[in-house]
């Protein structure tokens, strides 16, 4: 059986300060806009819940879920939407909220699909960015923090669906080597 250890990369206090900075930028930029936060399930849920409570403007929230396998009516390359938004976005200034941009493959595809639906504007906010791993270029409008090319869990991010509930962001290490 695999044996993992966790090393804290960002404490809850450090995460909170990053989220506060992002919310301040969003509060400045979205005055007089019709803001719709779109979270990518499931990784963004904890970040979304903290970020939205620091946004002091009227806003709405929706979620979308994608996977690189399985069956769905909407596809883009190998990425499929498995749970779509609940409403039309054409009247909204959409801000996609993501946990981490890694290869950029899933995200660039989702951004293309959402852009085709004709929102008033569309931007991306990610808590974490792993630029070393990028395969597909994605423009990040609001970036929390760049991290090294390590596999991280906690604060919504998982390994095999586990560790999402950790309050810190941790590097997952395989101690069996
Ligand atoms: P992409 O490679 O940028 O398309 O990222 C796809 C998804 O993989 C992200 O939204 C995350 O949910 C997940 N992911 C990428 N890197 C990590 C990581 O270090 N830990 C946990 N999940 C990750
Ligand atoms: Mg994600």
mmCIF file of C-alpha atoms and ligand atoms in Angstrom:
data_model
loop_
_atom_site.group_PDB
_atom_site.id
_atom_site.type_symbol
_atom_site.label_atom_id
_atom_site.label_comp_id
_atom_site.label_asym_id
_atom_site.label_seq_id
_atom_site.Cartn_x
_atom_site.Cartn_y
_atom_site.Cartn_z
ATOM 1 C CA UNK A 1 0.000 0.000 0.000
ATOM 2 C CA UNK A 2 1.206 3.518 -0.810
ATOM 3 C CA UNK A 3 2.490 5.474 2.135
ATOM 4 C CA UNK A 4 2.183 9.242 1.936
ATOM 5 C CA UNK A 5 3.415 12.125 4.021
ATOM 6 C CA UNK A 6 2.135 15.697 3.939
ATOM 7 C CA UNK A 7 4.280 18.809 4.129
ATOM 8 C CA UNK A 8 2.545 22.138 4.659
ATOM 9 C CA UNK A 9 3.163 24.540 1.769
ATOM 10 C CA UNK A 10 0.632 27.231 2.744
ATOM 11 C CA UNK A 11 -0.990 27.606 6.156
ATOM 12 C CA UNK A 12 -4.653 28.664 6.523
ATOM 13 C CA UNK A 13 -3.413 32.176 7.452
ATOM 14 C CA UNK A 14 -1.216 32.403 4.344
ATOM 15 C CA UNK A 15 -4.080 31.174 2.149
ATOM 16 C CA UNK A 16 -6.418 33.725 3.694
ATOM 17 C CA UNK A 17 -4.090 36.583 2.910
ATOM 18 C CA UNK A 18 -3.817 35.452 -0.747
ATOM 19 C CA UNK A 19 -7.623 35.143 -1.009
ATOM 20 C CA UNK A 20 -8.095 38.596 0.558
ATOM 21 C CA UNK A 21 -5.775 40.170 -2.040
ATOM 22 C CA UNK A 22 -7.642 38.489 -4.882
ATOM 23 C CA UNK A 23 -11.026 39.601 -3.535
ATOM 24 C CA UNK A 24 -9.790 43.192 -3.229
ATOM 25 C CA UNK A 25 -8.773 43.223 -6.891
ATOM 26 C CA UNK A 26 -12.132 41.738 -7.897
ATOM 27 C CA UNK A 27 -14.011 44.255 -5.734
ATOM 28 C CA UNK A 28 -12.192 47.056 -7.556
ATOM 29 C CA UNK A 29 -12.670 45.660 -11.074
ATOM 30 C CA UNK A 30 -16.308 44.501 -10.986
ATOM 31 C CA UNK A 31 -18.104 47.610 -9.714
ATOM 32 C CA UNK A 32 -21.187 48.176 -11.906
ATOM 33 C CA UNK A 33 -20.782 44.734 -13.541
ATOM 34 C CA UNK A 34 -23.144 41.779 -13.392
ATOM 35 C CA UNK A 35 -20.725 39.367 -11.771
ATOM 36 C CA UNK A 36 -21.227 35.612 -12.059
ATOM 37 C CA UNK A 37 -18.666 33.427 -10.294
ATOM 38 C CA UNK A 38 -18.305 30.067 -12.053
ATOM 39 C CA UNK A 39 -16.516 27.432 -9.982
ATOM 40 C CA UNK A 40 -14.968 24.324 -11.507
ATOM 41 C CA UNK A 41 -15.997 21.309 -9.468
ATOM 42 C CA UNK A 42 -14.794 19.891 -7.281
ATOM 43 C CA UNK A 43 -11.415 21.445 -6.542
ATOM 44 C CA UNK A 44 -12.615 25.053 -6.375
ATOM 45 C CA UNK A 45 -15.278 24.609 -3.686
ATOM 46 C CA UNK A 46 -13.258 25.693 -0.657
ATOM 47 C CA UNK A 47 -11.566 28.578 -2.478
ATOM 48 C CA UNK A 48 -14.930 29.672 -3.904
ATOM 49 C CA UNK A 49 -16.607 29.687 -0.506
ATOM 50 C CA UNK A 50 -13.859 31.838 1.019
ATOM 51 C CA UNK A 51 -13.481 34.136 -1.998
ATOM 52 C CA UNK A 52 -17.202 34.841 -2.415
ATOM 53 C CA UNK A 53 -17.536 35.909 1.222
ATOM 54 C CA UNK A 54 -14.817 38.512 0.677
ATOM 55 C CA UNK A 55 -16.508 39.899 -2.443
ATOM 56 C CA UNK A 56 -18.468 42.942 -1.363
ATOM 57 C CA UNK A 57 -20.393 43.385 -4.622
ATOM 58 C CA UNK A 58 -23.678 41.819 -5.711
ATOM 59 C CA UNK A 59 -22.808 38.526 -7.404
ATOM 60 C CA UNK A 60 -24.241 35.153 -8.373
ATOM 61 C CA UNK A 61 -22.599 31.742 -8.240
ATOM 62 C CA UNK A 62 -22.767 28.690 -10.489
ATOM 63 C CA UNK A 63 -20.707 25.548 -10.986
ATOM 64 C CA UNK A 64 -19.502 23.471 -13.890
ATOM 65 C CA UNK A 65 -17.816 20.103 -13.885
ATOM 66 C CA UNK A 66 -15.578 18.611 -16.545
ATOM 67 C CA UNK A 67 -13.651 15.435 -16.975
ATOM 68 C CA UNK A 68 -11.268 14.048 -19.541
ATOM 69 C CA UNK A 69 -13.290 10.832 -19.897
ATOM 70 C CA UNK A 70 -16.881 9.588 -19.557
ATOM 71 C CA UNK A 71 -19.946 10.481 -21.593
ATOM 72 C CA UNK A 72 -21.471 13.883 -22.153
ATOM 73 C CA UNK A 73 -23.119 15.881 -24.884
ATOM 74 C CA UNK A 74 -20.560 18.711 -24.800
ATOM 75 C CA UNK A 75 -17.018 17.895 -25.769
ATOM 76 C CA UNK A 76 -13.864 19.783 -26.582
ATOM 77 C CA UNK A 77 -10.964 17.546 -27.495
ATOM 78 C CA UNK A 78 -10.771 14.975 -24.732
ATOM 79 C CA UNK A 79 -12.510 17.228 -22.177
ATOM 80 C CA UNK A 80 -16.209 16.654 -21.494
ATOM 81 C CA UNK A 81 -18.646 18.718 -19.471
ATOM 82 C CA UNK A 82 -20.241 16.343 -16.984
ATOM 83 C CA UNK A 83 -22.309 18.966 -15.109
ATOM 84 C CA UNK A 84 -23.220 22.125 -16.940
ATOM 85 C CA UNK A 85 -24.141 25.589 -15.659
ATOM 86 C CA UNK A 86 -27.739 26.021 -14.565
ATOM 87 C CA UNK A 87 -28.478 29.171 -16.593
ATOM 88 C CA UNK A 88 -27.657 31.265 -19.630
ATOM 89 C CA UNK A 89 -24.561 33.455 -19.143
ATOM 90 C CA UNK A 90 -25.008 35.952 -21.970
ATOM 91 C CA UNK A 91 -25.948 38.830 -19.627
ATOM 92 C CA UNK A 92 -23.135 38.207 -17.172
ATOM 93 C CA UNK A 93 -19.550 39.181 -16.544
ATOM 94 C CA UNK A 94 -18.243 35.693 -15.883
ATOM 95 C CA UNK A 95 -15.330 35.072 -13.556
ATOM 96 C CA UNK A 96 -14.162 31.456 -13.682
ATOM 97 C CA UNK A 97 -12.862 30.358 -10.285
ATOM 98 C CA UNK A 98 -10.309 27.547 -10.351
ATOM 99 C CA UNK A 99 -8.199 25.827 -7.717
ATOM 100 C CA UNK A 100 -5.068 25.336 -9.804
ATOM 101 C CA UNK A 101 -3.892 25.819 -13.363
ATOM 102 C CA UNK A 102 -1.603 22.942 -14.205
ATOM 103 C CA UNK A 103 -1.310 21.837 -17.859
ATOM 104 C CA UNK A 104 -4.054 24.329 -18.759
ATOM 105 C CA UNK A 105 -5.750 21.754 -20.999
ATOM 106 C CA UNK A 106 -9.060 21.450 -19.106
ATOM 107 C CA UNK A 107 -9.298 25.124 -18.415
ATOM 108 C CA UNK A 108 -8.556 26.409 -21.903
ATOM 109 C CA UNK A 109 -11.239 24.092 -23.202
ATOM 110 C CA UNK A 110 -13.821 25.218 -20.645
ATOM 111 C CA UNK A 111 -12.983 28.861 -21.296
ATOM 112 C CA UNK A 112 -13.536 28.290 -25.050
ATOM 113 C CA UNK A 113 -16.899 26.614 -24.416
ATOM 114 C CA UNK A 114 -18.043 29.434 -22.099
ATOM 115 C CA UNK A 115 -16.730 32.167 -24.422
ATOM 116 C CA UNK A 116 -18.820 30.667 -27.262
ATOM 117 C CA UNK A 117 -21.934 31.298 -25.158
ATOM 118 C CA UNK A 118 -21.373 35.040 -25.479
ATOM 119 C CA UNK A 119 -21.001 36.376 -21.924
ATOM 120 C CA UNK A 120 -20.475 40.139 -21.489
ATOM 121 C CA UNK A 121 -16.921 39.304 -20.429
ATOM 122 C CA UNK A 122 -14.992 36.305 -19.198
ATOM 123 C CA UNK A 123 -11.961 36.226 -16.927
ATOM 124 C CA UNK A 124 -10.077 33.632 -14.918
ATOM 125 C CA UNK A 125 -9.190 33.642 -11.234
ATOM 126 C CA UNK A 126 -7.015 30.830 -9.923
ATOM 127 C CA UNK A 127 -5.714 30.354 -6.416
ATOM 128 C CA UNK A 128 -2.661 28.397 -7.565
ATOM 129 C CA UNK A 129 -0.596 28.322 -10.716
ATOM 130 C CA UNK A 130 1.977 25.708 -11.720
ATOM 131 C CA UNK A 131 3.468 27.462 -14.773
ATOM 132 C CA UNK A 132 6.227 24.843 -15.227
ATOM 133 C CA UNK A 133 3.601 22.289 -16.225
ATOM 134 C CA UNK A 134 1.809 24.351 -18.869
ATOM 135 C CA UNK A 135 0.994 22.599 -22.154
ATOM 136 C CA UNK A 136 -1.807 24.902 -23.296
ATOM 137 C CA UNK A 137 -1.415 28.660 -22.821
ATOM 138 C CA UNK A 138 -4.099 30.154 -20.584
ATOM 139 C CA UNK A 139 -4.324 33.844 -19.701
ATOM 140 C CA UNK A 140 -4.706 34.191 -15.934
ATOM 141 C CA UNK A 141 -6.421 37.470 -14.959
ATOM 142 C CA UNK A 142 -6.252 36.940 -11.183
ATOM 143 C CA UNK A 143 -3.479 34.688 -9.874
ATOM 144 C CA UNK A 144 -3.186 33.880 -6.182
ATOM 145 C CA UNK A 145 0.245 32.313 -6.020
ATOM 146 C CA UNK A 146 2.684 30.410 -8.241
ATOM 147 C CA UNK A 147 3.873 27.118 -6.804
ATOM 148 C CA UNK A 148 6.645 24.720 -7.862
ATOM 149 C CA UNK A 149 5.926 21.560 -9.838
ATOM 150 C CA UNK A 150 4.804 19.498 -6.842
ATOM 151 C CA UNK A 151 1.557 17.600 -6.305
ATOM 152 C CA UNK A 152 -0.494 19.474 -3.716
ATOM 153 C CA UNK A 153 -3.584 18.559 -1.722
ATOM 154 C CA UNK A 154 -5.887 20.208 0.782
ATOM 155 C CA UNK A 155 -8.043 23.337 0.675
ATOM 156 C CA UNK A 156 -10.283 21.603 -1.879
ATOM 157 C CA UNK A 157 -7.584 19.800 -3.852
ATOM 158 C CA UNK A 158 -7.531 16.027 -3.791
ATOM 159 C CA UNK A 159 -5.510 12.935 -4.392
ATOM 160 C CA UNK A 160 -7.916 10.113 -5.383
ATOM 161 C CA UNK A 161 -10.769 12.193 -3.857
ATOM 162 C CA UNK A 162 -9.052 12.402 -0.478
ATOM 163 C CA UNK A 163 -7.508 15.310 1.478
ATOM 164 C CA UNK A 164 -9.913 18.002 0.138
ATOM 165 C CA UNK A 165 -10.903 18.777 3.733
ATOM 166 C CA UNK A 166 -7.408 19.725 4.948
ATOM 167 C CA UNK A 167 -7.374 23.400 5.964
ATOM 168 C CA UNK A 168 -3.753 23.838 4.767
ATOM 169 C CA UNK A 169 -2.322 23.355 1.324
ATOM 170 C CA UNK A 170 0.163 20.495 1.517
ATOM 171 C CA UNK A 171 2.685 18.804 -0.741
ATOM 172 C CA UNK A 172 1.913 15.095 -0.990
ATOM 173 C CA UNK A 173 5.031 12.972 -0.806
ATOM 174 C CA UNK A 174 5.352 9.271 -1.355
ATOM 175 C CA UNK A 175 7.629 8.205 1.474
ATOM 176 C CA UNK A 176 8.159 4.733 -0.019
ATOM 177 C CA UNK A 177 10.080 6.528 -2.725
HETATM 178 P P1 LIG B 1 -5.056 21.183 -15.939
HETATM 179 O O1 LIG B 1 -3.899 20.199 -16.106
HETATM 180 O O2 LIG B 1 -4.557 22.600 -15.865
HETATM 181 O O3 LIG B 1 -6.086 20.965 -16.981
HETATM 182 O O4 LIG B 1 -5.678 20.878 -14.508
HETATM 183 C C1 LIG B 1 -6.721 19.985 -14.326
HETATM 184 C C2 LIG B 1 -7.054 19.787 -12.888
HETATM 185 O O5 LIG B 1 -6.132 18.872 -12.327
HETATM 186 C C3 LIG B 1 -7.005 20.981 -11.960
HETATM 187 O O6 LIG B 1 -8.121 21.790 -12.019
HETATM 188 C C4 LIG B 1 -6.947 20.267 -10.627
HETATM 189 O O7 LIG B 1 -8.247 19.914 -10.191
HETATM 190 C C5 LIG B 1 -6.118 19.052 -10.945
HETATM 191 N N1 LIG B 1 -4.745 19.232 -10.478
HETATM 192 C C6 LIG B 1 -3.697 19.759 -11.125
HETATM 193 N N2 LIG B 1 -2.596 19.789 -10.337
HETATM 194 C C7 LIG B 1 -2.993 19.297 -9.143
HETATM 195 C C8 LIG B 1 -2.325 19.108 -7.876
HETATM 196 O O8 LIG B 1 -1.127 19.396 -7.666
HETATM 197 N N3 LIG B 1 -3.093 18.579 -6.893
HETATM 198 C C9 LIG B 1 -4.399 18.252 -7.028
HETATM 199 N N4 LIG B 1 -5.066 18.439 -8.180
HETATM 200 C C10 LIG B 1 -4.354 18.951 -9.228
HETATM 201 MG MG1 LIG B 2 -9.799 21.959 -10.751
#
